[in-house]
Tab-separated table of C-alpha atoms in Angstrom:
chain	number	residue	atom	x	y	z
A	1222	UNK	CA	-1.736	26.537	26.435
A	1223	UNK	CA	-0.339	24.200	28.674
A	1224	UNK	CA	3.094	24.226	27.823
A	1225	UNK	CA	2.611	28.431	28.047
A	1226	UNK	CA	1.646	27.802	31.437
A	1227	UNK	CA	4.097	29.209	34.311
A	1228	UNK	CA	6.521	27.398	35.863
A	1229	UNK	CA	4.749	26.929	39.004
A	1230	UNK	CA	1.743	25.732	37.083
A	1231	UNK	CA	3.867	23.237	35.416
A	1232	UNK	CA	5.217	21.975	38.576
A	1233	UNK	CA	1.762	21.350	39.822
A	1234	UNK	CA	0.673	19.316	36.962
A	1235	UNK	CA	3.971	17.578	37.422
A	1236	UNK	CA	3.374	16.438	40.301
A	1237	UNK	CA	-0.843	15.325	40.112
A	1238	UNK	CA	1.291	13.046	36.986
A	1239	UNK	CA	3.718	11.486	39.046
A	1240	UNK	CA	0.841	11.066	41.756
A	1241	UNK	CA	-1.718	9.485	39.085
A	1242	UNK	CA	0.851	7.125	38.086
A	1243	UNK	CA	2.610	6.048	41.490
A	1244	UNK	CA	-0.732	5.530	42.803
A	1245	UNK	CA	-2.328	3.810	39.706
A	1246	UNK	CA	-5.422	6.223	39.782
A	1247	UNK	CA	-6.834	9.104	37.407
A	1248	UNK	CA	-9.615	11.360	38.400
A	1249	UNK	CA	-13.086	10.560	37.690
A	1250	UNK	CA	-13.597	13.305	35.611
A	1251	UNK	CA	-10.982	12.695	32.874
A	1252	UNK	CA	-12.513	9.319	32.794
A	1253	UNK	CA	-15.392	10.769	31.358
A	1254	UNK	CA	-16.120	11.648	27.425
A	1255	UNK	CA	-18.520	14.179	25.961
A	1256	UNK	CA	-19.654	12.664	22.302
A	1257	UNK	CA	-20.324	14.816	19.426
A	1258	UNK	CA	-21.956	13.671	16.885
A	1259	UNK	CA	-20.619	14.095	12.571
A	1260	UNK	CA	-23.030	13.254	9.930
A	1261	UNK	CA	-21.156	11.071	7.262
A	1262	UNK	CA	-21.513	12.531	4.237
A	1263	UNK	CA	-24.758	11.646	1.849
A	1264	UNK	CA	-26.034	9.596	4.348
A	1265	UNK	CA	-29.637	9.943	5.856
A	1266	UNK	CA	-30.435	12.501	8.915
A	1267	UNK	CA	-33.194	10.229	10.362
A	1268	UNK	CA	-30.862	7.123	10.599
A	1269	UNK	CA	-28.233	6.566	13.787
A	1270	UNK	CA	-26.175	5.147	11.664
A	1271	UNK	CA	-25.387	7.872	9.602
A	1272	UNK	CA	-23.517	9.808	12.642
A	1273	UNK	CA	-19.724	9.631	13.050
A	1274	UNK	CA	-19.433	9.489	17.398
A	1275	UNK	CA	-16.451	11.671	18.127
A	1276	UNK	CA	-15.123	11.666	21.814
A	1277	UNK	CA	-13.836	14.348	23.704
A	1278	UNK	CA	-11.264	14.032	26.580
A	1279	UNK	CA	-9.749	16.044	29.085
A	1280	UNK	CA	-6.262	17.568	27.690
A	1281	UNK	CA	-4.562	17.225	30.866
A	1282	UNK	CA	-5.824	13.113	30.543
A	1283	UNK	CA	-4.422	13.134	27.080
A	1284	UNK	CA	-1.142	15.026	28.107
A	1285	UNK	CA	-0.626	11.874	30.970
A	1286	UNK	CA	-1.833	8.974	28.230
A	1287	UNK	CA	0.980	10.626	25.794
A	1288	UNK	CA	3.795	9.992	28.323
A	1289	UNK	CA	2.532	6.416	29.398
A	1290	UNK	CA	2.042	5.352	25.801
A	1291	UNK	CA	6.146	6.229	25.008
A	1292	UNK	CA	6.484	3.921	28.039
A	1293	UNK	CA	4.206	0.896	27.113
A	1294	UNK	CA	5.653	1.218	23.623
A	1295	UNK	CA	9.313	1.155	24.667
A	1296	UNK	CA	8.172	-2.179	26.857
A	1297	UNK	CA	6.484	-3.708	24.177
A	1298	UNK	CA	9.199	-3.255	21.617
A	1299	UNK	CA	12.067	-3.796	23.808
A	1300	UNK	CA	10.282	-7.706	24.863
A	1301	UNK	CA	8.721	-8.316	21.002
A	1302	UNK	CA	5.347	-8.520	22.540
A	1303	UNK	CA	3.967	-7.524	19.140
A	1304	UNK	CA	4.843	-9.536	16.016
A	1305	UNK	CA	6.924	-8.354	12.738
A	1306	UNK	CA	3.747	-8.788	11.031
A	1307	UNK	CA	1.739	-6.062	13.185
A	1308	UNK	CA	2.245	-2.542	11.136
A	1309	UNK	CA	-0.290	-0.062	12.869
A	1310	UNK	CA	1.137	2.622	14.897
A	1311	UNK	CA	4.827	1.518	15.431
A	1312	UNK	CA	7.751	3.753	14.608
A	1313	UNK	CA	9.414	2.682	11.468
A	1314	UNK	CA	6.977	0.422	10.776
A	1315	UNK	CA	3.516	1.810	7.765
A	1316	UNK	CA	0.990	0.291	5.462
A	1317	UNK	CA	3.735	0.289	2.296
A	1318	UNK	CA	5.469	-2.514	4.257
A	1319	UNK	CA	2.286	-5.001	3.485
A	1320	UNK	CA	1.608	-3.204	0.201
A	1321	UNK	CA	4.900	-4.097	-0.807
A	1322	UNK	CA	4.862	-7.976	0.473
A	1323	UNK	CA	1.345	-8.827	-0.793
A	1324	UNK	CA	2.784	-7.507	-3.987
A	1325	UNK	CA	5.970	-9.190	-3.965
A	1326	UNK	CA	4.397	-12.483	-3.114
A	1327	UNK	CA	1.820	-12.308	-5.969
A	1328	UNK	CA	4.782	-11.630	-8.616
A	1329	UNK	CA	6.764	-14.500	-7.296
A	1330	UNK	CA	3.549	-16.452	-7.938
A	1331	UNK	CA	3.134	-15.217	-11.474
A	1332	UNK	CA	6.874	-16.747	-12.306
A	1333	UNK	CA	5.836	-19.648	-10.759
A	1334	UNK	CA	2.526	-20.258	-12.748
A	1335	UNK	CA	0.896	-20.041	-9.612
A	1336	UNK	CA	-2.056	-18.169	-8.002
A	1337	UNK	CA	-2.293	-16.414	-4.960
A	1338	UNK	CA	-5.365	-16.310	-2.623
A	1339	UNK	CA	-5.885	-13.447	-0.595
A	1340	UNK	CA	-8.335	-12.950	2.521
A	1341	UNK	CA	-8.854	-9.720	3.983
A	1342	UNK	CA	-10.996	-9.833	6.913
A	1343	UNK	CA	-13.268	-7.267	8.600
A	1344	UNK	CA	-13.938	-7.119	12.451
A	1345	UNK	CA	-17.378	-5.270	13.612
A	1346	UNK	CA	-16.380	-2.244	15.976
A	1347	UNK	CA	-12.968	-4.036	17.274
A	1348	UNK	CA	-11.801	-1.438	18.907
A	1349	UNK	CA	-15.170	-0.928	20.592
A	1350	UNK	CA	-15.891	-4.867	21.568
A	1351	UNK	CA	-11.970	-4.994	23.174
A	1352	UNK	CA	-12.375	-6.831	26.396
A	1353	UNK	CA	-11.390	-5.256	29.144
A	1354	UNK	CA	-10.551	-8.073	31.269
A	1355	UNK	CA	-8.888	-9.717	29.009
A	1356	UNK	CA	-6.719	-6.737	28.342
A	1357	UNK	CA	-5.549	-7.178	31.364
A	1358	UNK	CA	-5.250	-10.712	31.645
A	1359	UNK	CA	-2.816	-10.346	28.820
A	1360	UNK	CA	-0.687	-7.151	29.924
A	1361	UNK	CA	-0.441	-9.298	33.382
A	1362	UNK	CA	0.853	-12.850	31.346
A	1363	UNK	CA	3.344	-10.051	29.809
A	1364	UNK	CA	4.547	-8.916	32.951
A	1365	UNK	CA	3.979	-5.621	32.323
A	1366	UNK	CA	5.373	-3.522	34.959
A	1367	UNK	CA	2.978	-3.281	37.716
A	1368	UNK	CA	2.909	0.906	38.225
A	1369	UNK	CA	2.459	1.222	34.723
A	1370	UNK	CA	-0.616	-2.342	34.760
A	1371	UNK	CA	-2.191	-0.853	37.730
A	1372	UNK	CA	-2.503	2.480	36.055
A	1373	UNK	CA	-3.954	1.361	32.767
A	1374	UNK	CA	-6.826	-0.758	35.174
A	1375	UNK	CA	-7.606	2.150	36.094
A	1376	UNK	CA	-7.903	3.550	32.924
A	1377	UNK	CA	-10.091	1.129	31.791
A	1378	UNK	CA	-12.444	0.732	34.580
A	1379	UNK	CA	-15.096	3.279	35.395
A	1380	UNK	CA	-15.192	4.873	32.111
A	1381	UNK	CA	-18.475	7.120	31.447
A	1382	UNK	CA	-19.224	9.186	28.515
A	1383	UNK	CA	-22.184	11.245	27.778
A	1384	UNK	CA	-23.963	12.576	24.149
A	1385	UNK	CA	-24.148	16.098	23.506
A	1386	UNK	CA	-26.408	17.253	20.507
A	1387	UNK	CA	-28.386	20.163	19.033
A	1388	UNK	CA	-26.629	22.006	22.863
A	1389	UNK	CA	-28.691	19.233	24.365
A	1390	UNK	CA	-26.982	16.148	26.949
A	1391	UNK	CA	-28.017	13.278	27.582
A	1392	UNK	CA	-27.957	11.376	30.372
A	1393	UNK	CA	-24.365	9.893	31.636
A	1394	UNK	CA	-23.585	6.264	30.727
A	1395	UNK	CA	-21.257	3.526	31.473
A	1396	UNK	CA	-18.478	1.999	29.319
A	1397	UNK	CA	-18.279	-1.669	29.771
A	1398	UNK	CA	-15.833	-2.577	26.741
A	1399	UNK	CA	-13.632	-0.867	24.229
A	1400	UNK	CA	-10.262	0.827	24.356
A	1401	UNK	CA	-11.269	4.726	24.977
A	1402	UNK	CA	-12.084	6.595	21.738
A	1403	UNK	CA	-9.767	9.739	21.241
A	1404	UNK	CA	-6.580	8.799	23.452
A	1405	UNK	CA	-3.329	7.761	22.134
A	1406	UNK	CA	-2.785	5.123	24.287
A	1407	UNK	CA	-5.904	3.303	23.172
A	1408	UNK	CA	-4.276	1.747	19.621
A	1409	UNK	CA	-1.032	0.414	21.734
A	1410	UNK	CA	-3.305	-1.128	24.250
A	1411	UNK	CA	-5.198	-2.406	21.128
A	1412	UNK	CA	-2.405	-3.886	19.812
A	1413	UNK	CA	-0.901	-5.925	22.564
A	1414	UNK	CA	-4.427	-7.002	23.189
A	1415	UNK	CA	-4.802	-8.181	19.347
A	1416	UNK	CA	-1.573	-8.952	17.605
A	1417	UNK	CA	-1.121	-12.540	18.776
A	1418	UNK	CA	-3.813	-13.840	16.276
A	1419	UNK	CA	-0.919	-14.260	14.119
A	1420	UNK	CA	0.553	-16.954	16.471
A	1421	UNK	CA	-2.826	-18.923	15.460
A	1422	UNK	CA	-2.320	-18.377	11.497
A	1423	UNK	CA	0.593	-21.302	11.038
A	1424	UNK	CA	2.994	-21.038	8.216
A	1425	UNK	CA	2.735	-21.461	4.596
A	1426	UNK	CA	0.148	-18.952	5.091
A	1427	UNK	CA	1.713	-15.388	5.488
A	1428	UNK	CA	-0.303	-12.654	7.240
A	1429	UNK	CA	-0.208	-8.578	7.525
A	1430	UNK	CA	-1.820	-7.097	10.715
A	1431	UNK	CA	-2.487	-3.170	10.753
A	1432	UNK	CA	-3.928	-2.317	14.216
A	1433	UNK	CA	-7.709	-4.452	13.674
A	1434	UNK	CA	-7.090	-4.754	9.480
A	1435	UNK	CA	-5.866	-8.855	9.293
A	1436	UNK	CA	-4.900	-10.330	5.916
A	1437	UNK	CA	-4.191	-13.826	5.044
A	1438	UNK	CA	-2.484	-15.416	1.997
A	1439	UNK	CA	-1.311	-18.518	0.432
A	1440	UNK	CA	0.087	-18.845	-3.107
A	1441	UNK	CA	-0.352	-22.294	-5.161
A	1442	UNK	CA	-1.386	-24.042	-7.922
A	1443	UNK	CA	-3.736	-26.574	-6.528
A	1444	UNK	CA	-7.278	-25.139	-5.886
A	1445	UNK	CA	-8.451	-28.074	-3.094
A	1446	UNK	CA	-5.009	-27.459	-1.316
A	1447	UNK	CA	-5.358	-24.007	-1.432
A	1448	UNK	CA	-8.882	-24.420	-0.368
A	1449	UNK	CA	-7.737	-26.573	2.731
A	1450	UNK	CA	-4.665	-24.325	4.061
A	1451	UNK	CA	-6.730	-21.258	4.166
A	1452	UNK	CA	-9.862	-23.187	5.520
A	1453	UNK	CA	-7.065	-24.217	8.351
A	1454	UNK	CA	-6.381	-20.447	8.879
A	1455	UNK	CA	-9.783	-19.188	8.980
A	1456	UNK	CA	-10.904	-21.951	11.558
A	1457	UNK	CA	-8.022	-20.994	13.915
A	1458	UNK	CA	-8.444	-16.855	13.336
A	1459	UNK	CA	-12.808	-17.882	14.000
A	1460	UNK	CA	-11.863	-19.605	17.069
A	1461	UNK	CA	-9.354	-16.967	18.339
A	1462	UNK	CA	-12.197	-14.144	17.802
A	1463	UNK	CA	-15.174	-16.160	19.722
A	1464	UNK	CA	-12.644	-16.782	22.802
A	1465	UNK	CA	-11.355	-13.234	22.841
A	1466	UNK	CA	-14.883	-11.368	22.251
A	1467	UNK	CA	-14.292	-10.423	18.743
A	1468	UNK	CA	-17.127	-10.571	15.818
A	1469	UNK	CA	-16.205	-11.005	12.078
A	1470	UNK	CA	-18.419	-9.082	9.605
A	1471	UNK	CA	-19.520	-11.984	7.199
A	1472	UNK	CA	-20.257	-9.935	4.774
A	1473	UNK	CA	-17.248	-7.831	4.424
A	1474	UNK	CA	-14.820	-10.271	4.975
A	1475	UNK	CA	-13.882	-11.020	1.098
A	1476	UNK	CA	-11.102	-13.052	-0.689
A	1477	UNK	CA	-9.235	-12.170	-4.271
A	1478	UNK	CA	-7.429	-14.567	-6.070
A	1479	UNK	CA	-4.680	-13.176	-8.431
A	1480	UNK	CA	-3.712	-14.654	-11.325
A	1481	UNK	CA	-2.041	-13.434	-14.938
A	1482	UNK	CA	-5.069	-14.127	-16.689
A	1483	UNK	CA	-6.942	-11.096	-14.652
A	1484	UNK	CA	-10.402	-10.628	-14.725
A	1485	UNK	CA	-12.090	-12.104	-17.659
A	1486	UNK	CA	-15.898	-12.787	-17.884
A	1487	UNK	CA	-15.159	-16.110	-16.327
A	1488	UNK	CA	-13.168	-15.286	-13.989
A	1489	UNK	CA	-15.918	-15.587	-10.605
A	1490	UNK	CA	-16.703	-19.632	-12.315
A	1491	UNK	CA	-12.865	-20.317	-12.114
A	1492	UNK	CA	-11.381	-19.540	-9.453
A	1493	UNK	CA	-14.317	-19.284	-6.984
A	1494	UNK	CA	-13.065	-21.239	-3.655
A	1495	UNK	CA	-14.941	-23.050	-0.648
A	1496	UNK	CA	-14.109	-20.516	2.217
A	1497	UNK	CA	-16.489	-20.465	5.558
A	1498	UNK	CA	-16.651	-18.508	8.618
A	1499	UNK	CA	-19.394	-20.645	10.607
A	1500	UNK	CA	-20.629	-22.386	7.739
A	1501	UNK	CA	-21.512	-18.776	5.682
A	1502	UNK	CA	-19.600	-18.444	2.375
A	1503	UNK	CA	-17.079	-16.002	2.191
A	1504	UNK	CA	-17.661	-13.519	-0.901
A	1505	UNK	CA	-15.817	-13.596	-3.306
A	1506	UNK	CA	-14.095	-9.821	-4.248
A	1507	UNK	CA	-12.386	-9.039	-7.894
A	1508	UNK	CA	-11.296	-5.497	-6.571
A	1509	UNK	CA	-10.576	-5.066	-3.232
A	1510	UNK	CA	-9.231	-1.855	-0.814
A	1511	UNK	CA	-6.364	-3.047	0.792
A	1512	UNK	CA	-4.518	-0.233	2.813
A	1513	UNK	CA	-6.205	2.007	1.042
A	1514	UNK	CA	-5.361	0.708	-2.595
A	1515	UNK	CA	-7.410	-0.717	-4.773
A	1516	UNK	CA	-6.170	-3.902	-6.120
A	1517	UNK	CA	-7.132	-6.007	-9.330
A	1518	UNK	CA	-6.687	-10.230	-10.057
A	1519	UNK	CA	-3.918	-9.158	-12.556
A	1520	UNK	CA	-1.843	-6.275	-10.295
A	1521	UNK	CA	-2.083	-4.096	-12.801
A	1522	UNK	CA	-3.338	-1.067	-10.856
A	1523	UNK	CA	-5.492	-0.159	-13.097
A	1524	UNK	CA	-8.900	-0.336	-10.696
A	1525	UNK	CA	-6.434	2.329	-7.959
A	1526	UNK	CA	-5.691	4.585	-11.047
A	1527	UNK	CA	-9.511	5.142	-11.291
A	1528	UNK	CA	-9.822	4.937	-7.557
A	1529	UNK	CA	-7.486	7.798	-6.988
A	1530	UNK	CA	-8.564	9.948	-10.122
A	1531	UNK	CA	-12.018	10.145	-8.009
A	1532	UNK	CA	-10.347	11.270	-5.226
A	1533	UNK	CA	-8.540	13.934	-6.889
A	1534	UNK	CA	-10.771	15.531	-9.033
A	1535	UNK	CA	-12.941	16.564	-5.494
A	1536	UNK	CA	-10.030	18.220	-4.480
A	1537	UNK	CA	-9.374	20.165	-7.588
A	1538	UNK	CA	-12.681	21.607	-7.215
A	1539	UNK	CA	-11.277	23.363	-4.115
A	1540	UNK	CA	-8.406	24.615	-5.778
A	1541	UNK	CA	-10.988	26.075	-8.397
A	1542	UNK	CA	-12.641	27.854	-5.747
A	1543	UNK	CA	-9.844	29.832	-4.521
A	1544	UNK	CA	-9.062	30.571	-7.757
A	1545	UNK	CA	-11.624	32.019	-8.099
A	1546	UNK	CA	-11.608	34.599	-4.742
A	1547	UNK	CA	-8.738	35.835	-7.021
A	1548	UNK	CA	-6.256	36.666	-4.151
A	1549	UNK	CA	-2.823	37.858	-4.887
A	1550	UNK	CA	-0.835	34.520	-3.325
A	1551	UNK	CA	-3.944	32.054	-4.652
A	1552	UNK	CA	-0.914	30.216	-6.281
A	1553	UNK	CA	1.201	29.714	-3.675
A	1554	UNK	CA	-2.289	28.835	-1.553
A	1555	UNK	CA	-3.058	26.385	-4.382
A	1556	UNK	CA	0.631	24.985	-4.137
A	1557	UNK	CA	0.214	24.234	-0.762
A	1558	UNK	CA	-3.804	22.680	-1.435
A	1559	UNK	CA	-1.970	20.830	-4.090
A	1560	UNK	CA	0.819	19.373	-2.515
A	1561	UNK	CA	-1.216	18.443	0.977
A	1562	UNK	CA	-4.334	17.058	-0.308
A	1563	UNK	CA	-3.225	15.663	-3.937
A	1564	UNK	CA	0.249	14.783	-4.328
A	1565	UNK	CA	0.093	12.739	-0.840
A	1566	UNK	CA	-2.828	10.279	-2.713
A	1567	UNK	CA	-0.143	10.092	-5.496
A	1568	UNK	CA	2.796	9.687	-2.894
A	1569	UNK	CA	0.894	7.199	-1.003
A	1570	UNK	CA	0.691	5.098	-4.315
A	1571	UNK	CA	4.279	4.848	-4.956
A	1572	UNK	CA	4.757	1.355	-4.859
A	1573	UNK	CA	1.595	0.761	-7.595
A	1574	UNK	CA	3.389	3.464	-9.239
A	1575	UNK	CA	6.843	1.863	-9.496
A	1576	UNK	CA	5.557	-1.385	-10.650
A	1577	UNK	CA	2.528	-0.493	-13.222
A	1578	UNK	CA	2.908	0.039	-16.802
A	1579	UNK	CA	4.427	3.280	-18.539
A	1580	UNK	CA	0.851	3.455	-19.420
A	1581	UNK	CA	-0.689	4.066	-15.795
A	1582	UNK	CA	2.329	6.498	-14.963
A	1583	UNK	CA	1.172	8.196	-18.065
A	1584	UNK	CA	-2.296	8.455	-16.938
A	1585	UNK	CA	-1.229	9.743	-13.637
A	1586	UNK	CA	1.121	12.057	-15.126
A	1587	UNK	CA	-1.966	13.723	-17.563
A	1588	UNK	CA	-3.852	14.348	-13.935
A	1589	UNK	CA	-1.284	16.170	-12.356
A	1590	UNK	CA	-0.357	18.175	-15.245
A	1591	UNK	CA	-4.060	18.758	-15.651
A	1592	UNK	CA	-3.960	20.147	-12.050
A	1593	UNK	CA	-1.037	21.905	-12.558
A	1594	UNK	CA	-2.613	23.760	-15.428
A	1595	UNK	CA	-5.203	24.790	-12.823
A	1596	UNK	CA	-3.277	25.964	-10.392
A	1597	UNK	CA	-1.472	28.706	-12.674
A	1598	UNK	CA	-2.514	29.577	-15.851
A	1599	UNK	CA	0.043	28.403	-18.900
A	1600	UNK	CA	-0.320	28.547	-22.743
A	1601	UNK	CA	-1.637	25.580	-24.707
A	1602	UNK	CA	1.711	25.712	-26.113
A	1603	UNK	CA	3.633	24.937	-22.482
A	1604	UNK	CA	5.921	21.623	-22.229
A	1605	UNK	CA	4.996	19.241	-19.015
A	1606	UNK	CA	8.915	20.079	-18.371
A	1607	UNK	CA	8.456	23.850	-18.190
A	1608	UNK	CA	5.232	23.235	-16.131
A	1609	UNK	CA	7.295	21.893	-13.702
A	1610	UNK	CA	9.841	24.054	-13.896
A	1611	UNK	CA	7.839	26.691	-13.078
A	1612	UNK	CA	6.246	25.568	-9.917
A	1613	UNK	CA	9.080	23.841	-8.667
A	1614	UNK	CA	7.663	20.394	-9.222
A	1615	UNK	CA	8.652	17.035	-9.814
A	1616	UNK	CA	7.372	14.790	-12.667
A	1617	UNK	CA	5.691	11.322	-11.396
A	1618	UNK	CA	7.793	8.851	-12.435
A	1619	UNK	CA	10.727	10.564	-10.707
A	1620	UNK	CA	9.236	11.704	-7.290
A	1621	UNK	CA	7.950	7.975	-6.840
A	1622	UNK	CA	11.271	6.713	-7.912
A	1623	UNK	CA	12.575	8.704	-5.089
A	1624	UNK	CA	9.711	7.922	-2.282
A	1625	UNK	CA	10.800	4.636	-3.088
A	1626	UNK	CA	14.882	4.928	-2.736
A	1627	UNK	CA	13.610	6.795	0.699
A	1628	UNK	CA	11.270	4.088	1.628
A	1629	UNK	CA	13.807	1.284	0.894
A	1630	UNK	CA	16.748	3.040	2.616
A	1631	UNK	CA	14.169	3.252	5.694
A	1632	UNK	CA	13.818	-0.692	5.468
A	1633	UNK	CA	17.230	-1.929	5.306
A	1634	UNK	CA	17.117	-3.349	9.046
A	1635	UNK	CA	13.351	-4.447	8.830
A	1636	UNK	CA	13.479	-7.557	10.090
A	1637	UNK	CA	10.394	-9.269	8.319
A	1638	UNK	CA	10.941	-7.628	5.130
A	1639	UNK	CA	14.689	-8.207	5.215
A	1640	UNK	CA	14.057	-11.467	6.158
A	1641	UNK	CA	11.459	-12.352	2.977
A	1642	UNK	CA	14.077	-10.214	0.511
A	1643	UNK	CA	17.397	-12.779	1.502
A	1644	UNK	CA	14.609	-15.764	0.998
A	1645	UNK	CA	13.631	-14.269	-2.374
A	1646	UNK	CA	17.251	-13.511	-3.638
A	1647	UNK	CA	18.397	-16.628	-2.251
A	1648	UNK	CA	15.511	-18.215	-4.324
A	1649	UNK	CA	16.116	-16.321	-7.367
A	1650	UNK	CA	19.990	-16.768	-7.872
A	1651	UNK	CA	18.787	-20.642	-8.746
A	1652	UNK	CA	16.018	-19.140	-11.199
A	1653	UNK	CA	15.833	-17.956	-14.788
A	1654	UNK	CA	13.509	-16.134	-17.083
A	1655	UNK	CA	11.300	-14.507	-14.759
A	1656	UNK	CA	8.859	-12.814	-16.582
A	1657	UNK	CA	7.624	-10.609	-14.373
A	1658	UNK	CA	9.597	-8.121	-12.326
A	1659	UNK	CA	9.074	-8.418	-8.468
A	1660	UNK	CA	8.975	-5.093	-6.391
A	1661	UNK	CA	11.961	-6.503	-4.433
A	1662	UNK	CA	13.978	-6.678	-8.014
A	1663	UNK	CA	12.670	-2.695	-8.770
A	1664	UNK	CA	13.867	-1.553	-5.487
């Protein structure tokens, strides 16, 4: 609507932009947030915390943020305020990029005889405990410009929201803390504010960062040195969160520890490791969600495989449905169902896909021909290849085969990941009989 509006419009709302920032101020009122409330599914009615808090903000407010988070971006990237290791919400930077280096470090382990020792930590509400004034203490150590650090102070400060539910309000209340919920600029602000915990994790311990998501690994053969390294890390990452106003969830912070042998009945008496946060044991996890795949001791992919088929199944219930409504274009609805809400679970897996056994590509392959058969109704008698054929479709093996040439071509001036793949093949040229193929090898 507002890019509809008339030129004169326009010019108006041009100029109340160039006013907000030269002046470093924003009207009250898009400071302030109506809250809806979403019931999370299965959860109880009577309990607060089964409600999702959703916040609304004023478009014109969100138009503004949009154009000063290209600007705070562009400064942040142009004087490496955030580190190689921070993935969330960067251009050419995604979740497959730590995927693919936890994976490729584990591997290397497994030719070595060694274990690696993963730690993926969980902050409570980090986006909601953010300090404000120590935001800005760090945009001003930056030197961020100051038009664009007097604008976001104001962004911060005076920040109201009220709850709307049922077509009833509540009272209006102040926000003391927290990056606003709903605007853009909220994760970059996040992660200048966050990203230099990895300047407190010291080497041989590598780390991924994805917006508030920290992981933390070491690979070894020495359980006590192992132990102390990480215990190192986990002090220094403790301390950081206490200074800066951050809380770790004790409970969901877990560690895996990968090894060949994978998870045998024994496998918690083995390998379980001394690791504190305050003097409280950190839990020990066989399969844990990391990006959004679901890792096992061995890599073997097999735990995501079931994961996924979950997720899937749900979905072809929908395609079922329209099915059923029996509408003259349900297939090319269905395609579109298909390819949107199912293949992009299978897409995101690509680099579990490239590396697992013909086995789990198999198993994969059996779902989406299963799906397929849904979609459009073939004889018993119909070849996966003609199934294909017909809908215009790819085959598993070779569409991630192909996400993958894409995602490597992508990552050819990367400089963390280009940086650990000339360490690796510099490594490797003095190495023979690896029995296990890296992910840096497949691609």
């Amino acid at each position: 609507m507002l890019k509809s509006s008339p030129p004169h419009i326009l010019s108006v709302i041009l100029s109340l932009f160039n006013a907000s920032l030269k002046n470093g101020h924003l009207p009250t009122n898009w400071k302030h947030s109506k809250i809806i409330m979403i019931a999370k599914k299965n959860m109880p009615k009577d309990s607060f915390s089964s409600y999702r808090p959703i916040s609304l903000i004023s478009c014109l407010s969100k138009c503004l943020e949009k154009i000063i988070n290209a600007k705070l971006i562009l400064w942040a990237e142009q004087n490496s305020i955030l580190p190689d290791c921070q993935a969330g919400f960067r251009r050419k930077n995604s979740c497959a990029d730590h995927i693919l280096r936890l994976n490729q470090h584990i591997t290397e382990g497994f030719n070595k005889q060694q274990r690696t020792t993963c730690i993926m930590f969980d902050l409570e509400k980090a986006f909601d405990k953010a300090s404000h004034a120590g935001i800005l203490l760090k945009l001003n150590s930056y030197n961020l410009p100051r038009p664009l650090y007097n604008w976001i102070k104001d962004f911060l400060a005076k920040r109201s929201f009220h709850v709307t539910w049922n077509s009833a309000n509540s009272r209006s209340h102040d926000i003391l803390t927290g990056v606003p919920q709903g605007s853009c600029l909220s994760p970059t602000i996040f992660n200048i504010f966050f990203s230099d915990i990895a300047h407190v994790i010291a080497h041989p311990v590598n780390k991924a960062l994805y917006a508030d998501d920290l992981a933390i690994w070491y690979t070894g053969n020495n359980k006590k040195e192992m132990e102390h390294i990480l215990q190192k890390a986990i002090d220094h990452i403790t301390s950081y969160c206490t200074k800066w106003g951050f809380k770790l969830n004790k409970c969901k912070t877990t560690y895996t520890v990968f090894t060949t042998a994978g998870k045998r009945s024994n496998y918690e008496r083995t390998y379980q490791m001394k690791l504190l946060i305050d003097n409280t044991q950190i839990p020990m996890e066989p399969h844990p969600l990391f990006l959004g795949i679901k890792l096992d001791p061995k890599l073997s992919y097999s735990e995501h495989l079931t994961h996924i088929s979950q997720k899937i199944a749900n979905r072809v219930n929908l395609i079922r449905k329209i099915k059923g409504l029996k509408l003259k274009n349900q297939v090319e609805i269905n395609l579109i169902i298909y390819k949107s809400l199912i293949r992009s679970i299978i897409d995101y897996a690509f680099i579990p896909l490239i590396s697992s056994t013909q086995r789990i590509l198999n198993k994969v392959q059996t779902i989406q021909n299963n799906t397929l058969r849904t979609i459009k109704r073939f004889s018993l008698r119909s070849s996966t290849t003609e199934i294909h054929e017909v809908l215009k479709l790819e085959r598993i093996e070779t569409r991630a085969k192909k996400t993958a040439r894409k995602y490597a071509n992508s990552r050819l001036n990367h400089p963390l990941l280009t940086k650990e793949y000339e360490a690796y093949m510099k490594q490797k040229s003095t190495t023979t009989n690896l029995k296990w193929t890296t992910i840096f090898d497949l691609l």
